[in-house]
PDB file of C-alpha atoms in Angstrom:
ATOM      1  CA  UNK A 452       1.365 -23.418 -27.148  1.00  0.00           C
ATOM      2  CA  UNK A 453      -1.133 -21.742 -24.148  1.00  0.00           C
ATOM      3  CA  UNK A 454       0.848 -19.535 -22.095  1.00  0.00           C
ATOM      4  CA  UNK A 455       0.463 -19.463 -18.425  1.00  0.00           C
ATOM      5  CA  UNK A 456      -1.246 -16.620 -16.659  1.00  0.00           C
ATOM      6  CA  UNK A 457       1.151 -14.184 -14.295  1.00  0.00           C
ATOM      7  CA  UNK A 458       0.830 -14.863 -10.850  1.00  0.00           C
ATOM      8  CA  UNK A 459      -0.574 -11.573  -8.495  1.00  0.00           C
ATOM      9  CA  UNK A 460      -0.954 -11.881  -5.021  1.00  0.00           C
ATOM     10  CA  UNK A 461      -4.028 -10.073  -4.323  1.00  0.00           C
ATOM     11  CA  UNK A 462      -3.251  -8.554  -0.418  1.00  0.00           C
ATOM     12  CA  UNK A 463      -4.506  -5.467   1.959  1.00  0.00           C
ATOM     13  CA  UNK A 464      -4.777  -4.438   5.360  1.00  0.00           C
ATOM     14  CA  UNK A 465      -8.780  -4.103   5.698  1.00  0.00           C
ATOM     15  CA  UNK A 466      -8.669  -7.437   6.296  1.00  0.00           C
ATOM     16  CA  UNK A 467     -10.032 -10.761   4.695  1.00  0.00           C
ATOM     17  CA  UNK A 468     -13.502  -9.838   4.510  1.00  0.00           C
ATOM     18  CA  UNK A 469     -13.389  -5.989   2.726  1.00  0.00           C
ATOM     19  CA  UNK A 470     -15.112  -5.931  -0.426  1.00  0.00           C
ATOM     20  CA  UNK A 471     -12.726  -3.925  -1.921  1.00  0.00           C
ATOM     21  CA  UNK A 472      -9.949  -6.853  -1.805  1.00  0.00           C
ATOM     22  CA  UNK A 473     -12.384  -9.322  -2.914  1.00  0.00           C
ATOM     23  CA  UNK A 474     -14.173  -6.825  -5.486  1.00  0.00           C
ATOM     24  CA  UNK A 475     -10.019  -6.635  -6.863  1.00  0.00           C
ATOM     25  CA  UNK A 476      -9.995  -9.937  -6.743  1.00  0.00           C
ATOM     26  CA  UNK A 477     -12.598 -10.609  -9.087  1.00  0.00           C
ATOM     27  CA  UNK A 478     -11.566  -7.466 -11.219  1.00  0.00           C
ATOM     28  CA  UNK A 479      -8.126  -8.892 -11.715  1.00  0.00           C
ATOM     29  CA  UNK A 480      -8.695 -12.809 -12.329  1.00  0.00           C
ATOM     30  CA  UNK A 481      -9.614 -11.830 -15.848  1.00  0.00           C
ATOM     31  CA  UNK A 482      -6.039 -11.299 -17.121  1.00  0.00           C
ATOM     32  CA  UNK A 483      -4.054 -12.959 -14.075  1.00  0.00           C
ATOM     33  CA  UNK A 484      -3.867 -15.856 -11.747  1.00  0.00           C
ATOM     34  CA  UNK A 485      -4.786 -14.839  -8.355  1.00  0.00           C
ATOM     35  CA  UNK A 486      -3.610 -15.471  -5.380  1.00  0.00           C
ATOM     36  CA  UNK A 487      -5.540 -14.242  -2.311  1.00  0.00           C
ATOM     37  CA  UNK A 488      -3.518 -13.841   1.557  1.00  0.00           C
ATOM     38  CA  UNK A 489      -4.832 -10.634   3.591  1.00  0.00           C
ATOM     39  CA  UNK A 490      -4.994 -10.534   7.845  1.00  0.00           C
ATOM     40  CA  UNK A 491      -7.886 -11.899   9.103  1.00  0.00           C
ATOM     41  CA  UNK A 492      -8.776  -8.753  10.990  1.00  0.00           C
ATOM     42  CA  UNK A 493      -7.868  -5.046   9.256  1.00  0.00           C
ATOM     43  CA  UNK A 494      -4.515  -4.126   9.956  1.00  0.00           C
ATOM     44  CA  UNK A 495      -5.099  -0.721   8.897  1.00  0.00           C
ATOM     45  CA  UNK A 496      -1.557   1.082  10.082  1.00  0.00           C
ATOM     46  CA  UNK A 497       0.602  -1.185   9.967  1.00  0.00           C
ATOM     47  CA  UNK A 498       2.901  -0.576   7.004  1.00  0.00           C
ATOM     48  CA  UNK A 499       6.291  -2.901   5.819  1.00  0.00           C
ATOM     49  CA  UNK A 500       5.765  -4.766   8.923  1.00  0.00           C
ATOM     50  CA  UNK A 501       5.132  -8.130   9.323  1.00  0.00           C
ATOM     51  CA  UNK A 502       4.456  -8.328  12.914  1.00  0.00           C
ATOM     52  CA  UNK A 503       5.952 -10.401  15.816  1.00  0.00           C
ATOM     53  CA  UNK A 504       5.340 -14.210  16.283  1.00  0.00           C
ATOM     54  CA  UNK A 505       7.518 -16.680  17.490  1.00  0.00           C
ATOM     55  CA  UNK A 506       9.513 -19.144  15.275  1.00  0.00           C
ATOM     56  CA  UNK A 507       8.897 -22.716  16.678  1.00  0.00           C
ATOM     57  CA  UNK A 508       5.274 -21.809  16.438  1.00  0.00           C
ATOM     58  CA  UNK A 509       4.876 -19.939  12.992  1.00  0.00           C
ATOM     59  CA  UNK A 510       1.796 -18.253  12.364  1.00  0.00           C
ATOM     60  CA  UNK A 511      -2.154 -19.390  11.690  1.00  0.00           C
ATOM     61  CA  UNK A 512      -3.288 -19.140   8.364  1.00  0.00           C
ATOM     62  CA  UNK A 513      -6.462 -19.983   7.491  1.00  0.00           C
ATOM     63  CA  UNK A 514      -8.064 -21.673   3.381  1.00  0.00           C
ATOM     64  CA  UNK A 515     -10.495 -18.983   3.143  1.00  0.00           C
ATOM     65  CA  UNK A 516     -13.769 -19.632   0.293  1.00  0.00           C
ATOM     66  CA  UNK A 517     -13.196 -16.572  -2.436  1.00  0.00           C
ATOM     67  CA  UNK A 518     -15.337 -17.660  -5.530  1.00  0.00           C
ATOM     68  CA  UNK A 519     -13.028 -15.642  -7.918  1.00  0.00           C
ATOM     69  CA  UNK A 520      -9.154 -16.853  -6.237  1.00  0.00           C
ATOM     70  CA  UNK A 521      -9.115 -20.825  -5.808  1.00  0.00           C
ATOM     71  CA  UNK A 522      -6.296 -20.206  -3.091  1.00  0.00           C
ATOM     72  CA  UNK A 523      -7.029 -17.487  -0.173  1.00  0.00           C
ATOM     73  CA  UNK A 524      -5.767 -17.276   2.782  1.00  0.00           C
ATOM     74  CA  UNK A 525      -6.576 -15.380   6.640  1.00  0.00           C
ATOM     75  CA  UNK A 526      -3.360 -14.293   7.996  1.00  0.00           C
ATOM     76  CA  UNK A 527      -3.129 -14.045  11.398  1.00  0.00           C
ATOM     77  CA  UNK A 528      -1.040 -11.015  10.316  1.00  0.00           C
ATOM     78  CA  UNK A 529      -0.421  -7.332   8.720  1.00  0.00           C
ATOM     79  CA  UNK A 530       0.060  -7.637   4.897  1.00  0.00           C
ATOM     80  CA  UNK A 531       4.008  -7.111   5.044  1.00  0.00           C
ATOM     81  CA  UNK A 532       3.852 -10.848   6.139  1.00  0.00           C
ATOM     82  CA  UNK A 533       1.275 -12.415   3.249  1.00  0.00           C
ATOM     83  CA  UNK A 534       4.067 -10.812   1.216  1.00  0.00           C
ATOM     84  CA  UNK A 535       6.663 -12.314   2.681  1.00  0.00           C
ATOM     85  CA  UNK A 536       4.812 -15.397   2.718  1.00  0.00           C
ATOM     86  CA  UNK A 537       4.106 -15.604  -0.654  1.00  0.00           C
ATOM     87  CA  UNK A 538       8.342 -14.507  -1.997  1.00  0.00           C
ATOM     88  CA  UNK A 539       9.076 -17.268   0.098  1.00  0.00           C
ATOM     89  CA  UNK A 540       6.873 -20.067  -1.447  1.00  0.00           C
ATOM     90  CA  UNK A 541       3.607 -20.226   1.312  1.00  0.00           C
ATOM     91  CA  UNK A 542       0.798 -19.947  -1.435  1.00  0.00           C
ATOM     92  CA  UNK A 543       2.733 -22.041  -4.534  1.00  0.00           C
ATOM     93  CA  UNK A 544       4.538 -20.272  -7.132  1.00  0.00           C
ATOM     94  CA  UNK A 545       6.192 -16.599  -6.603  1.00  0.00           C
ATOM     95  CA  UNK A 546       3.813 -14.006  -7.902  1.00  0.00           C
ATOM     96  CA  UNK A 547       5.411 -11.381 -10.507  1.00  0.00           C
ATOM     97  CA  UNK A 548       3.214  -8.789  -8.757  1.00  0.00           C
ATOM     98  CA  UNK A 549       1.665  -7.740  -5.406  1.00  0.00           C
ATOM     99  CA  UNK A 550      -1.747  -6.116  -5.399  1.00  0.00           C
ATOM    100  CA  UNK A 551      -2.730  -4.207  -2.322  1.00  0.00           C
ATOM    101  CA  UNK A 552      -6.073  -2.518  -2.063  1.00  0.00           C
ATOM    102  CA  UNK A 553      -8.898  -1.698  -2.813  1.00  0.00           C
ATOM    103  CA  UNK A 554      -7.775   0.344   0.339  1.00  0.00           C
ATOM    104  CA  UNK A 555     -11.799   1.485   2.410  1.00  0.00           C
ATOM    105  CA  UNK A 556     -10.004   5.870   1.984  1.00  0.00           C
ATOM    106  CA  UNK A 557      -7.056   7.333   0.068  1.00  0.00           C
ATOM    107  CA  UNK A 558      -3.393   6.766   0.689  1.00  0.00           C
ATOM    108  CA  UNK A 559      -2.143  10.429   0.196  1.00  0.00           C
ATOM    109  CA  UNK A 560       1.436  12.075   0.951  1.00  0.00           C
ATOM    110  CA  UNK A 561       4.566  10.926   3.036  1.00  0.00           C
ATOM    111  CA  UNK A 562       2.113   9.813   5.312  1.00  0.00           C
ATOM    112  CA  UNK A 563       2.024   6.233   3.219  1.00  0.00           C
ATOM    113  CA  UNK A 564       5.286   4.877   5.282  1.00  0.00           C
ATOM    114  CA  UNK A 565       2.714   4.126   7.515  1.00  0.00           C
ATOM    115  CA  UNK A 566      -0.124   2.536   5.116  1.00  0.00           C
ATOM    116  CA  UNK A 567      -0.760  -1.555   5.320  1.00  0.00           C
ATOM    117  CA  UNK A 568      -1.725  -0.970   1.812  1.00  0.00           C
ATOM    118  CA  UNK A 569       1.003   0.982   0.545  1.00  0.00           C
ATOM    119  CA  UNK A 570       3.594  -1.345   2.901  1.00  0.00           C
ATOM    120  CA  UNK A 571       2.726  -4.392   1.122  1.00  0.00           C
ATOM    121  CA  UNK A 572       3.303  -3.146  -2.208  1.00  0.00           C
ATOM    122  CA  UNK A 573       6.751  -1.487  -1.138  1.00  0.00           C
ATOM    123  CA  UNK A 574       7.579  -5.108   0.689  1.00  0.00           C
ATOM    124  CA  UNK A 575       6.389  -7.063  -2.649  1.00  0.00           C
ATOM    125  CA  UNK A 576      10.070  -5.267  -4.007  1.00  0.00           C
ATOM    126  CA  UNK A 577      11.885  -6.123  -2.025  1.00  0.00           C
ATOM    127  CA  UNK A 578      12.116  -9.647  -2.726  1.00  0.00           C
ATOM    128  CA  UNK A 579      12.228  -8.283  -6.581  1.00  0.00           C
ATOM    129  CA  UNK A 580       8.089  -8.285  -7.448  1.00  0.00           C
ATOM    130  CA  UNK A 581       6.110  -5.712  -8.142  1.00  0.00           C
ATOM    131  CA  UNK A 582       4.103  -3.633  -5.801  1.00  0.00           C
ATOM    132  CA  UNK A 583       0.504  -1.616  -7.023  1.00  0.00           C
ATOM    133  CA  UNK A 584      -1.750  -0.388  -3.942  1.00  0.00           C
ATOM    134  CA  UNK A 585      -4.727   1.157  -4.603  1.00  0.00           C
ATOM    135  CA  UNK A 586      -7.005   3.219  -2.703  1.00  0.00           C
ATOM    136  CA  UNK A 587     -10.235   4.900  -2.820  1.00  0.00           C
ATOM    137  CA  UNK A 588     -11.649   7.815  -1.447  1.00  0.00           C
ATOM    138  CA  UNK A 589     -14.444   7.763   1.481  1.00  0.00           C
ATOM    139  CA  UNK A 590     -18.063   8.121  -0.757  1.00  0.00           C
ATOM    140  CA  UNK A 591     -21.712   6.898   0.213  1.00  0.00           C
ATOM    141  CA  UNK A 592     -22.216   5.071  -1.181  1.00  0.00           C
ATOM    142  CA  UNK A 593     -18.459   3.359  -2.337  1.00  0.00           C
ATOM    143  CA  UNK A 594     -17.187   3.399  -6.156  1.00  0.00           C
ATOM    144  CA  UNK A 595     -15.574   0.130  -5.738  1.00  0.00           C
ATOM    145  CA  UNK A 596     -16.281  -0.083  -9.736  1.00  0.00           C
ATOM    146  CA  UNK A 597     -14.095   2.723 -10.893  1.00  0.00           C
ATOM    147  CA  UNK A 598     -11.320   1.659  -8.383  1.00  0.00           C
ATOM    148  CA  UNK A 599     -11.172  -1.918  -9.689  1.00  0.00           C
ATOM    149  CA  UNK A 600     -11.077  -0.843 -13.142  1.00  0.00           C
ATOM    150  CA  UNK A 601      -7.973   2.075 -12.729  1.00  0.00           C
ATOM    151  CA  UNK A 602      -6.407  -1.008 -10.654  1.00  0.00           C
ATOM    152  CA  UNK A 603      -6.696  -3.518 -13.800  1.00  0.00           C
ATOM    153  CA  UNK A 604      -5.261  -1.375 -15.961  1.00  0.00           C
ATOM    154  CA  UNK A 605      -2.501  -0.090 -14.465  1.00  0.00           C
ATOM    155  CA  UNK A 606      -1.425  -3.772 -13.061  1.00  0.00           C
ATOM    156  CA  UNK A 607      -1.389  -4.768 -16.420  1.00  0.00           C
ATOM    157  CA  UNK A 608       0.985  -1.248 -17.068  1.00  0.00           C
ATOM    158  CA  UNK A 609       3.017  -2.096 -15.060  1.00  0.00           C
ATOM    159  CA  UNK A 610       3.530  -5.676 -15.347  1.00  0.00           C
ATOM    160  CA  UNK A 611       5.024  -5.092 -18.414  1.00  0.00           C
ATOM    161  CA  UNK A 612       7.616  -2.513 -17.518  1.00  0.00           C
ATOM    162  CA  UNK A 613      10.992  -3.778 -17.930  1.00  0.00           C
ATOM    163  CA  UNK A 614      12.491  -0.460 -16.715  1.00  0.00           C
ATOM    164  CA  UNK A 615      11.434   2.914 -14.646  1.00  0.00           C
ATOM    165  CA  UNK A 616       9.106   2.802 -11.610  1.00  0.00           C
ATOM    166  CA  UNK A 617       8.498  -1.260 -10.404  1.00  0.00           C
ATOM    167  CA  UNK A 618       6.271   0.591  -7.339  1.00  0.00           C
ATOM    168  CA  UNK A 619       3.340   2.158  -8.226  1.00  0.00           C
ATOM    169  CA  UNK A 620       1.034   4.085  -5.482  1.00  0.00           C
ATOM    170  CA  UNK A 621      -2.627   4.641  -7.212  1.00  0.00           C
ATOM    171  CA  UNK A 622      -5.372   6.971  -5.277  1.00  0.00           C
ATOM    172  CA  UNK A 623      -9.168   6.881  -6.693  1.00  0.00           C
ATOM    173  CA  UNK A 624     -11.500   9.915  -6.001  1.00  0.00           C
ATOM    174  CA  UNK A 625     -15.137   8.279  -4.748  1.00  0.00           C
ATOM    175  CA  UNK A 626     -16.629   8.911  -7.991  1.00  0.00           C
ATOM    176  CA  UNK A 627     -18.250   7.107 -10.458  1.00  0.00           C
ATOM    177  CA  UNK A 628     -16.385   6.187 -13.323  1.00  0.00           C
ATOM    178  CA  UNK A 629     -18.002   8.814 -15.863  1.00  0.00           C
ATOM    179  CA  UNK A 630     -17.308  11.409 -13.589  1.00  0.00           C
ATOM    180  CA  UNK A 631     -13.942  10.557 -12.928  1.00  0.00           C
ATOM    181  CA  UNK A 632     -11.862  13.892 -14.406  1.00  0.00           C
ATOM    182  CA  UNK A 633      -8.935  11.553 -15.200  1.00  0.00           C
ATOM    183  CA  UNK A 634      -5.261  10.535 -14.065  1.00  0.00           C
ATOM    184  CA  UNK A 635      -2.680  12.495 -13.386  1.00  0.00           C
ATOM    185  CA  UNK A 636       0.566  11.714 -12.893  1.00  0.00           C
ATOM    186  CA  UNK A 637       1.528  13.322  -8.670  1.00  0.00           C
ATOM    187  CA  UNK A 638       4.261  14.380  -6.250  1.00  0.00           C
ATOM    188  CA  UNK A 639       3.256  13.414  -3.043  1.00  0.00           C
ATOM    189  CA  UNK A 640       1.800  15.726  -0.441  1.00  0.00           C
ATOM    190  CA  UNK A 641       3.517  17.032   2.304  1.00  0.00           C
ATOM    191  CA  UNK A 642       1.999  14.543   5.380  1.00  0.00           C
ATOM    192  CA  UNK A 643      -1.452  13.939   3.841  1.00  0.00           C
ATOM    193  CA  UNK A 644      -4.917  14.306   4.014  1.00  0.00           C
ATOM    194  CA  UNK A 645      -4.850  13.699   8.083  1.00  0.00           C
ATOM    195  CA  UNK A 646      -2.020  16.259   9.280  1.00  0.00           C
ATOM    196  CA  UNK A 647      -3.359  17.860  12.755  1.00  0.00           C
ATOM    197  CA  UNK A 648      -3.148  16.391  16.066  1.00  0.00           C
ATOM    198  CA  UNK A 649      -3.843  17.454  19.014  1.00  0.00           C
ATOM    199  CA  UNK A 650      -3.541  15.262  22.476  1.00  0.00           C
ATOM    200  CA  UNK A 651      -5.091  15.992  25.788  1.00  0.00           C
ATOM    201  CA  UNK A 652      -3.346  13.503  28.229  1.00  0.00           C
ATOM    202  CA  UNK A 653      -6.236  12.395  31.446  1.00  0.00           C
ATOM    203  CA  UNK A 654      -3.949   9.744  33.775  1.00  0.00           C
ATOM    204  CA  UNK A 655      -2.409   7.578  32.354  1.00  0.00           C
ATOM    205  CA  UNK A 656      -4.249   7.678  29.445  1.00  0.00           C
ATOM    206  CA  UNK A 657      -3.049   9.789  25.310  1.00  0.00           C
ATOM    207  CA  UNK A 658      -5.898  10.893  24.080  1.00  0.00           C
ATOM    208  CA  UNK A 659      -4.843  11.504  20.478  1.00  0.00           C
ATOM    209  CA  UNK A 660      -6.896  12.994  17.601  1.00  0.00           C
ATOM    210  CA  UNK A 661      -6.294  13.531  13.739  1.00  0.00           C
ATOM    211  CA  UNK A 662      -8.164  15.890  11.594  1.00  0.00           C
ATOM    212  CA  UNK A 663      -8.259  16.742   8.278  1.00  0.00           C
ATOM    213  CA  UNK A 664      -6.192  20.362   7.198  1.00  0.00           C
ATOM    214  CA  UNK A 665      -8.353  23.193   6.358  1.00  0.00           C
ATOM    215  CA  UNK A 666      -5.613  24.384   4.261  1.00  0.00           C
ATOM    216  CA  UNK A 667      -5.385  23.646   0.671  1.00  0.00           C
ATOM    217  CA  UNK A 668      -2.079  21.764  -0.446  1.00  0.00           C
ATOM    218  CA  UNK A 669       0.473  21.820  -3.668  1.00  0.00           C
ATOM    219  CA  UNK A 670      -1.691  21.751  -6.440  1.00  0.00           C
ATOM    220  CA  UNK A 671       0.192  19.255  -7.661  1.00  0.00           C
ATOM    221  CA  UNK A 672      -0.046  16.578  -4.998  1.00  0.00           C
ATOM    222  CA  UNK A 673      -1.642  13.870  -4.579  1.00  0.00           C
ATOM    223  CA  UNK A 674      -3.520  14.903  -1.664  1.00  0.00           C
ATOM    224  CA  UNK A 675      -5.228  18.164  -3.971  1.00  0.00           C
ATOM    225  CA  UNK A 676      -5.339  16.015  -7.531  1.00  0.00           C
ATOM    226  CA  UNK A 677      -7.538  12.895  -5.885  1.00  0.00           C
ATOM    227  CA  UNK A 678      -9.292  15.571  -4.104  1.00  0.00           C
ATOM    228  CA  UNK A 679     -10.405  17.670  -7.962  1.00  0.00           C
ATOM    229  CA  UNK A 680     -11.905  14.215  -9.226  1.00  0.00           C
ATOM    230  CA  UNK A 681      -8.304  12.538 -10.498  1.00  0.00           C
ATOM    231  CA  UNK A 682      -6.917   9.234 -10.224  1.00  0.00           C
ATOM    232  CA  UNK A 683      -3.744   9.723  -8.968  1.00  0.00           C
ATOM    233  CA  UNK A 684      -0.510   8.009  -9.655  1.00  0.00           C
ATOM    234  CA  UNK A 685       2.772   8.277  -8.042  1.00  0.00           C
ATOM    235  CA  UNK A 686       5.517   5.763  -8.678  1.00  0.00           C
ATOM    236  CA  UNK A 687       7.686   4.966  -5.397  1.00  0.00           C
ATOM    237  CA  UNK A 688      11.076   3.498  -4.642  1.00  0.00           C
ATOM    238  CA  UNK A 689      11.711   1.194  -1.547  1.00  0.00           C
ATOM    239  CA  UNK A 690      14.437   1.734   0.913  1.00  0.00           C
ATOM    240  CA  UNK A 691      17.610   2.579   0.052  1.00  0.00           C
ATOM    241  CA  UNK A 692      21.296   3.953   1.247  1.00  0.00           C
ATOM    242  CA  UNK A 693      21.556   8.062   1.214  1.00  0.00           C
ATOM    243  CA  UNK A 694      25.055   8.541  -0.144  1.00  0.00           C
ATOM    244  CA  UNK A 695      27.650   8.602   2.171  1.00  0.00           C
ATOM    245  CA  UNK A 696      28.665  12.139   3.493  1.00  0.00           C
ATOM    246  CA  UNK A 697      32.004  13.131   2.469  1.00  0.00           C
ATOM    247  CA  UNK A 698      33.774  12.333   5.946  1.00  0.00           C
ATOM    248  CA  UNK A 699      36.117   9.253   6.770  1.00  0.00           C
ATOM    249  CA  UNK A 700      33.546   6.616   8.967  1.00  0.00           C
ATOM    250  CA  UNK A 701      35.782   6.885  11.552  1.00  0.00           C
ATOM    251  CA  UNK A 702      34.929  10.554  12.780  1.00  0.00           C
ATOM    252  CA  UNK A 703      31.406  10.020  13.197  1.00  0.00           C
ATOM    253  CA  UNK A 704      32.019   7.825  15.694  1.00  0.00           C
ATOM    254  CA  UNK A 705      35.604   9.912  17.583  1.00  0.00           C
ATOM    255  CA  UNK A 706      33.488  12.758  17.540  1.00  0.00           C
ATOM    256  CA  UNK A 707      31.156  11.026  20.167  1.00  0.00           C
ATOM    257  CA  UNK A 708      34.272   9.818  21.428  1.00  0.00           C
ATOM    258  CA  UNK A 709      36.134  13.199  22.173  1.00  0.00           C
ATOM    259  CA  UNK A 710      32.938  14.757  23.744  1.00  0.00           C
ATOM    260  CA  UNK A 711      33.148  11.683  26.560  1.00  0.00           C
ATOM    261  CA  UNK A 712      36.495  12.456  27.389  1.00  0.00           C
ATOM    262  CA  UNK A 713      35.659  16.084  28.613  1.00  0.00           C
TER     263      UNK A 713
END
C-alpha cells in the first residue's frame, strides 16, 4: 500500500522570487507534497495580516513555475492570506503543515509578532495546521543550504508531534553547516535584534530609523544564542484569551459609567 506524502504549504514574506523560498521548497519536496503560495512582492512586516480586499473582486493569484513544486502561485497579498486560502481549499486539499521562509534575516524576540514569516506559522495554527517559521541570519554569501538542512529536520519533528508545541520558530546563524555550534532551545528576547529607534520630523515627513542595540541581551535568548552560532528553536502559542479577572464583568463598565456621572 502506497502512503501519500503529507501536503505542506511553503510560503514567506520576502516574495515569490526569494531564493530562500525556492530552495526550501526544493528541500521539502524530497519528503512532502509541496504547494507554494507566496506574496507576489516583498510583504515583510505584515505579521498575521491578510490585507484588505474587496469580496466581490477577490485577490489576484498568478500561477508560477517552480520545478520542485507542481502547484505554485504568487498571491497579491501577505503570507497570512496565502495560509488562509490554503486552509480553505484554494490550492487543493488542506495542508497538514505550513513552513514559512527561509527568511532573509533572523526573526527573534517579541518583535516576531510583526514578522510575516512568523505570522504565517501562527496563522496556520488558527486553522489547526502545524506551523514552522525558518529565518537565516545575514551573511555574505548567504548560507541558504544551512537553513534548509535544519528546516527539513524541524519539519519532520513537528509533523510527528501529537502533543506539545504545534508552532516552532527557528533561527539559523549565517554560517556554513560545519561551523554551526549546535542547536538550542531559546527564550524570546525582549524585543529582538533591532531595539533602538530614533525619529526626526521635517515638515509633514517622519523619518524613522531603527538599529541594533549594542548591549547584550539575556544569554538564554534567541538573539544572543543565534549570534553565538547556535540554531535556536522557540515553541510559540497562538492568541488565546487570558484568565478572567476576579471581578464581575459589569464592574468593568460600571466604573466608566460612574465617572461619566461626575
